[in-house]
Coordinates of C-alpha atoms and ligand atoms in Angstrom, one line a residue:
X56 CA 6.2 -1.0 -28.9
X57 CA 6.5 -3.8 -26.5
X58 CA 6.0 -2.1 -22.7
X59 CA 8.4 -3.1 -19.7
X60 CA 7.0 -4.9 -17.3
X61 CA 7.2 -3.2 -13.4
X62 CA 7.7 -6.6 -11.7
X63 CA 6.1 -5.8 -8.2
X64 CA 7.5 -9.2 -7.6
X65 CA 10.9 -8.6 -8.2
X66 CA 11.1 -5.1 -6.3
X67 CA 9.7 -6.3 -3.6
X68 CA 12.3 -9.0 -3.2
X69 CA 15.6 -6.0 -3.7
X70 CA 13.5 -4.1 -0.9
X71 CA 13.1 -6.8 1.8
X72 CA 16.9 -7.7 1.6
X73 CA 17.5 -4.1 1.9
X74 CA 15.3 -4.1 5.1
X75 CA 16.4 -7.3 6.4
X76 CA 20.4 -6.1 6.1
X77 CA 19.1 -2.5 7.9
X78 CA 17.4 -4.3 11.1
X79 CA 20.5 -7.2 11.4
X80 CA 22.7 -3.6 11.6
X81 CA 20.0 -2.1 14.3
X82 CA 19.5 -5.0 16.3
X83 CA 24.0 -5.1 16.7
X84 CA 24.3 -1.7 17.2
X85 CA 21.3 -0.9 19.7
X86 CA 19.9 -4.0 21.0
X87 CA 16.1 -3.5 19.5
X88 CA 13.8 -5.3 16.2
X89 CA 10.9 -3.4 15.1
X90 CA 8.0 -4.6 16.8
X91 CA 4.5 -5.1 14.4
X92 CA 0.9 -6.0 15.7
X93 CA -1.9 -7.2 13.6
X94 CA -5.1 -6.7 15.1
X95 CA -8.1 -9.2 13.0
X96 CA -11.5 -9.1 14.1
X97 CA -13.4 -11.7 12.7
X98 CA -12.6 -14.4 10.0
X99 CA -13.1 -12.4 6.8
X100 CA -11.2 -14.9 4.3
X101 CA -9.2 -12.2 2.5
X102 CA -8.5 -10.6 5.6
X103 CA -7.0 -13.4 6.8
X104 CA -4.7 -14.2 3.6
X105 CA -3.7 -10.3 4.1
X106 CA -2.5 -10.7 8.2
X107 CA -1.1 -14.2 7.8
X108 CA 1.0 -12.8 4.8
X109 CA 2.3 -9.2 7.0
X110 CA 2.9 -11.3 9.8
X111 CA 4.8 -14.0 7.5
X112 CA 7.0 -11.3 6.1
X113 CA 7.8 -9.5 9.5
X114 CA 9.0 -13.0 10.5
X115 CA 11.3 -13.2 8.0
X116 CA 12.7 -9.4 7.8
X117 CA 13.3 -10.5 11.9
X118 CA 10.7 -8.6 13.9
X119 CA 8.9 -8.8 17.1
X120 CA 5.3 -9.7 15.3
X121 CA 2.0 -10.2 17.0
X122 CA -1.0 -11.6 15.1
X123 CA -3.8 -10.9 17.5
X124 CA -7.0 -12.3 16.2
X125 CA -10.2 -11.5 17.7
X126 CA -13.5 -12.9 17.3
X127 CA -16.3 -10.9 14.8
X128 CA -18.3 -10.3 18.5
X129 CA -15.5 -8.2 19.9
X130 CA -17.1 -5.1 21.2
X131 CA -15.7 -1.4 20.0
X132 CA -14.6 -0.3 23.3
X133 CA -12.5 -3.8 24.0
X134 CA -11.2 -3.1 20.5
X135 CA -10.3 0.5 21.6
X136 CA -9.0 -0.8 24.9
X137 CA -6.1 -3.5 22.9
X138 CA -5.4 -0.3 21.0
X139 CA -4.4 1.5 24.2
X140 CA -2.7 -1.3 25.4
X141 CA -0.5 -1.7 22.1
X142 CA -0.2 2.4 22.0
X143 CA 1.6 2.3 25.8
X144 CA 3.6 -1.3 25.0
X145 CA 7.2 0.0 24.1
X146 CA 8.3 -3.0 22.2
X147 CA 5.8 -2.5 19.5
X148 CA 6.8 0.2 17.1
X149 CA 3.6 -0.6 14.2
X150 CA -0.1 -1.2 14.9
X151 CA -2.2 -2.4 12.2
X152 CA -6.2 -2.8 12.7
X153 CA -7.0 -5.0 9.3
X154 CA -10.2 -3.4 7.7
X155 CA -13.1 -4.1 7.1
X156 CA -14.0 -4.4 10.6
X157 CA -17.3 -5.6 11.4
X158 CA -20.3 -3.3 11.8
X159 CA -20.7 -3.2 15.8
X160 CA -17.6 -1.1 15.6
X161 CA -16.8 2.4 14.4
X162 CA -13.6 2.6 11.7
X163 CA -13.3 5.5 11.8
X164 CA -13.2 6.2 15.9
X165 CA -10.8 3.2 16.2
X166 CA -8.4 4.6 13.6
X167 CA -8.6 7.6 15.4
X168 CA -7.6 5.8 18.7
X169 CA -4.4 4.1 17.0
X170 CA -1.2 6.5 18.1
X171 CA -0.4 8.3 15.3
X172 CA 3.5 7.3 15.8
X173 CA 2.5 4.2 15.8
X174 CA 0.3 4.1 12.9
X175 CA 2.4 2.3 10.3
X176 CA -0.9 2.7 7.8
X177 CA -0.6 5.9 7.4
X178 CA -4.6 6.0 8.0
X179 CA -4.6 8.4 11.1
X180 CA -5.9 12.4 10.0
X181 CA -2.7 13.2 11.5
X182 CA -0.7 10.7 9.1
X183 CA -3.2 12.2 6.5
X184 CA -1.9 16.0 7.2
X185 CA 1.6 15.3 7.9
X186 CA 1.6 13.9 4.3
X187 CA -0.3 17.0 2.6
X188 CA 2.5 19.2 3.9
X189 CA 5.1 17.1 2.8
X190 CA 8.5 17.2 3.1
X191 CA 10.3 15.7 6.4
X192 CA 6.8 16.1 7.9
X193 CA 6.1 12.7 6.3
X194 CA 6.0 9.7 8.8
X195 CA 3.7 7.4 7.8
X196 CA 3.2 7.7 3.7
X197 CA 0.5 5.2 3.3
X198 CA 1.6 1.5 1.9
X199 CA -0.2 1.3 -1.6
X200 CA 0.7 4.7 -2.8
X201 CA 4.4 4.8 -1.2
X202 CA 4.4 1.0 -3.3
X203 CA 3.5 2.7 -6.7
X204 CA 6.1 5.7 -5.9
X205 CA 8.6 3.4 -5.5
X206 CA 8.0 1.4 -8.2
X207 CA 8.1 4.5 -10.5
X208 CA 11.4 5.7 -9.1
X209 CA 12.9 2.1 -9.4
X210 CA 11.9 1.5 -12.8
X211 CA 14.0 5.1 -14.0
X212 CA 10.3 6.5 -15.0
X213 CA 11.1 10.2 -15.0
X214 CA 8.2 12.4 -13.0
X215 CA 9.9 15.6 -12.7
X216 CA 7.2 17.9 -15.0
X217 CA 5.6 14.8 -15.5
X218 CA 1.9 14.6 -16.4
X219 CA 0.6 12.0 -14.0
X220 CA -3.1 11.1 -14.6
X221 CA -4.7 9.3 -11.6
X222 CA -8.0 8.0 -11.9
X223 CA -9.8 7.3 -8.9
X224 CA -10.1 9.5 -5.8
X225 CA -10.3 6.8 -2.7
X226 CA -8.6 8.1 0.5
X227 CA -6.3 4.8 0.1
X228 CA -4.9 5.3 -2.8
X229 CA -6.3 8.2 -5.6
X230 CA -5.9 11.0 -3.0
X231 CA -2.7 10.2 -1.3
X232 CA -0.5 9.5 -4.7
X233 CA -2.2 12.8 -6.3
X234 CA -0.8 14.6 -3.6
X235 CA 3.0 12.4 -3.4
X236 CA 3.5 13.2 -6.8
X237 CA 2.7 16.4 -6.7
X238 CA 5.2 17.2 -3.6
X239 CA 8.6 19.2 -4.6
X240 CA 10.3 16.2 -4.1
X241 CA 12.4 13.5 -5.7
X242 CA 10.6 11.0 -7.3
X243 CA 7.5 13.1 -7.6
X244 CA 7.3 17.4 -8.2
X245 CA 4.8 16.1 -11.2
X246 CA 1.7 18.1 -12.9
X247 CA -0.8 16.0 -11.3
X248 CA -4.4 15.5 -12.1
X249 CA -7.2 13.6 -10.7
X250 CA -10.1 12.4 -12.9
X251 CA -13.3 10.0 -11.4
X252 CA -16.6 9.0 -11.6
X253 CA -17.8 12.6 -12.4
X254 CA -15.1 13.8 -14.9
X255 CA -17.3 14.4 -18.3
X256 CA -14.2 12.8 -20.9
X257 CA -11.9 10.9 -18.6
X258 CA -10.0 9.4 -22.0
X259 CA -9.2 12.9 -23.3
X260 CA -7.1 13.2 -19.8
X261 CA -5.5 9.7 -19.5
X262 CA -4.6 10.3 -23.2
X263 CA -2.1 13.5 -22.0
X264 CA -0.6 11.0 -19.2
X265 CA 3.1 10.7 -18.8
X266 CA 2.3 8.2 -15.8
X267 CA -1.5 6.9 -15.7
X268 CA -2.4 5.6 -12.0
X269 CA -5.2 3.6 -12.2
X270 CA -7.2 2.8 -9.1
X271 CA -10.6 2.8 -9.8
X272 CA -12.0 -1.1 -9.1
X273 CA -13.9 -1.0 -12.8
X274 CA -12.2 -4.2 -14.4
X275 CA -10.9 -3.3 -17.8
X276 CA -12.2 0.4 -17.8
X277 CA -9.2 2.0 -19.3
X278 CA -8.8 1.3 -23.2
X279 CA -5.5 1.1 -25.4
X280 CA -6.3 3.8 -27.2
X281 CA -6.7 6.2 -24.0
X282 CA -3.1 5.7 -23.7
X283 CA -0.1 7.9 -24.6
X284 CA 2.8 5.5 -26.4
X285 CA 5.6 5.0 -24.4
X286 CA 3.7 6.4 -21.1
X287 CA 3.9 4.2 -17.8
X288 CA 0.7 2.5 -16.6
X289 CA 0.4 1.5 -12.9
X290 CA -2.7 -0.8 -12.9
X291 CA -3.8 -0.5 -9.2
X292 CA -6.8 -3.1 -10.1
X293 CA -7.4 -5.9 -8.6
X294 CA -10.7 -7.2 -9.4
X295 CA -12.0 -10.9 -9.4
X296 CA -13.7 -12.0 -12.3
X297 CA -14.3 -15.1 -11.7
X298 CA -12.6 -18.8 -9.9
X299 CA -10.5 -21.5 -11.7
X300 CA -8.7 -24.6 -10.6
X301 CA -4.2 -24.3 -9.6
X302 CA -2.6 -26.3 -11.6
X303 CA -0.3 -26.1 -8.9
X304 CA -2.3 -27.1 -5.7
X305 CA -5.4 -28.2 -7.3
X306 CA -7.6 -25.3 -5.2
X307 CA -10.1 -23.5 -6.4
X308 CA -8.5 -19.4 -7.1
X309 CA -9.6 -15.9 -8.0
X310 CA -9.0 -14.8 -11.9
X311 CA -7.7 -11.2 -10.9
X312 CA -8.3 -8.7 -13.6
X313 CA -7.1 -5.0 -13.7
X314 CA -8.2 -1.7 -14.6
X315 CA -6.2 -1.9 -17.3
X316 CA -7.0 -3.8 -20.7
X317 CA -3.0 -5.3 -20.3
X318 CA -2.7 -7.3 -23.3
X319 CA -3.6 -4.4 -25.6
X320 CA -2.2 -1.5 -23.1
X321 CA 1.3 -3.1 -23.1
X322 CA 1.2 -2.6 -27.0
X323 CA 1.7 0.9 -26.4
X324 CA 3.2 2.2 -23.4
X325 CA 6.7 2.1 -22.1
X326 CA 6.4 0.6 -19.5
X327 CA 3.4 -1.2 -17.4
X328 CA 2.7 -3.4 -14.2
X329 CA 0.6 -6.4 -14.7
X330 CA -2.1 -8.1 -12.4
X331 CA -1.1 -9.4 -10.6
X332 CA 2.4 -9.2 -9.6
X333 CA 2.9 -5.1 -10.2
X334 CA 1.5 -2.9 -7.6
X335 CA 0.1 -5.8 -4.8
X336 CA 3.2 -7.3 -3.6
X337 CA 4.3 -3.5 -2.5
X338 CA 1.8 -2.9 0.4
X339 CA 2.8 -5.2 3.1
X340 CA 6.3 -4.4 1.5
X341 CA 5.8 -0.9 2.7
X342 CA 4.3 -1.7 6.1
X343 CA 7.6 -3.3 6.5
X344 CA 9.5 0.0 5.7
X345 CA 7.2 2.0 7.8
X346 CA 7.5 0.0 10.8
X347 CA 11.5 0.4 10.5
X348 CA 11.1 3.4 9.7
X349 CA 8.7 3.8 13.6
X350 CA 12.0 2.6 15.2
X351 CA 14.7 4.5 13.9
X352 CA 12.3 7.5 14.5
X353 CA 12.4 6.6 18.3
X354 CA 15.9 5.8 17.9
X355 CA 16.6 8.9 16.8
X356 CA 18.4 7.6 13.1
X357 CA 15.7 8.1 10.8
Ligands
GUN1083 N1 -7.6 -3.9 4.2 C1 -7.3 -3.9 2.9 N2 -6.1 -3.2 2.7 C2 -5.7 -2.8 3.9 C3 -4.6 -2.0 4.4 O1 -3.7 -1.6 3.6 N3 -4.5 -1.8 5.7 C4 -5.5 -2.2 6.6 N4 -5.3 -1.9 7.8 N5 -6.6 -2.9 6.2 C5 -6.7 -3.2 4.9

């Protein structure tokens, strides 16, 4: 068996015109464009990429977007002082504080300080509880998980009664899409288990998987022969193993390299995202939806 491939690439392209067509109809009807701050402290290279990228794509879906860069010195309460001053701006419907942030400042108070309402990360406790109950308590599902839902759901993977393995339990990612996919809901009401560092056989689970999630940083970690034939493998890896030269710009790049073993994994399940190209180009895709999503809620259409 040959797997098919989940082309993060491709949904992610059906989903902004989707978007784009939704806020051209808003911005007739009532006047308004989603409004999306980026708040950057420091010069962290991948940081950087990340903003410049969300900002890029907010441009093009036609919002209001801020990139507000800050220098690494910025103090936690002038940090927690833009955050007020984004929370009370009315045009601006999505704050985003890019993590990591640097060590003079506390994450998780500054999270905290970010109105949930406003908190298109889905990072806020609130955000956190609202998506443990479920159901139209859901604001703010966060981006990476909401990414891999969808890409399920697009891709005709079926998850009612499914047995979803998800390995890795990070509050980005392994925790949130446990409890998605275990919600009474479409796309999800799966059996749902969650396996990690101190599971004693993790390949005796992944080998029961409908759907393995894999988000666990450890390039390469899950074998072939831990998967189920014809199961669907989302390979929430991105790890850099190393630098080589673009043929196409000549610039020095990251090899990426999953969780996943692809070449051999796509021998046996049904379908499979590679790396990369599957599950990364859904997060800012996401924080797009969200933020649209933050509008229509204060319109009063969502
Ligand atoms: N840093 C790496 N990924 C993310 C993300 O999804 N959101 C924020 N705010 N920071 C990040």
């Amino acid at each position: 068996m040959t797997a098919k491939l989940i082309m993060g690439t491709e949904i992610r392209e059906t989903i902004l015109e989707e978007l784009a067509a939704e806020v051209k109809a808003i911005q007739a009807k009532h006047g308004v464009v989603p409004g999306l701050v980026t708040i950057l402290v420091g010069e962290n290279p991948a940081s950087v990429s990340y903003v410049t990228l969300k900002i890029k794509t907010a441009h093009r879906l036609g919002f209001k977007e801020i990139q507000d860069n800050q220098p690494a010195t910025l103090s936690e309460s002038d940090l927690l002082a833009l955050i007020d001053k984004y929370n009370k701006d009315d045009s601006i419907h999505g704050i985003l504080v890019q993590l990591p942030l640097p060590k003079q400042v506390n994450e998780k108070k500054v999270l905290n300080a970010i109105d949930p309402d406003k908190d298109v990360d889905g990072f806020h406790p609130v955000n956190v509880g609202r998506l443990m109950i479920g159901g139209s308590e859901v604001k703010y599902p966060p981006c990476t998980p909401a990414g891999i839902q969808e890409l399920i759901v697009r891709s005709g993977v079926p998850t009612a009664g499914a047995e979803v393995v998800v390995v890795g339990r990070s509050n980005i990612v392994g925790k949130p899409i446990a409890n998605m996919m275990l919600q009474k809901a479409k796309g999800a009401n799966a059996t749902v288990t969650v396996i990690h560092t101190g599971t004693k056989d993790m390949a005796s689970h992944c080998k029961r998987a409908d759907i393995l999630i894999v988000a666990a940083g450890v390039p390469g970690l899950v074998k072939p022969e831990w998967i189920k034939p014809g199961a669907c493998v989302i390979d929430v890896g991105v790890n850099r193993v190393g630098e080589k030269v673009s043929e196409k710009t000549g610039q020095k790049v990251a090899i990426l390299k999953g969780d996943v073993d692809f070449d051999a994994a796509k021998q046996v399940a049904g379908w499979i995202t590679p790396v990369p190209g599957g599950v990364g180009p859904m997060t800012i895709t996401m924080l797009m939806l969200n933020t649209l999503k933050s509008l229509k809620f204060k319109l009063g259409i969502a």
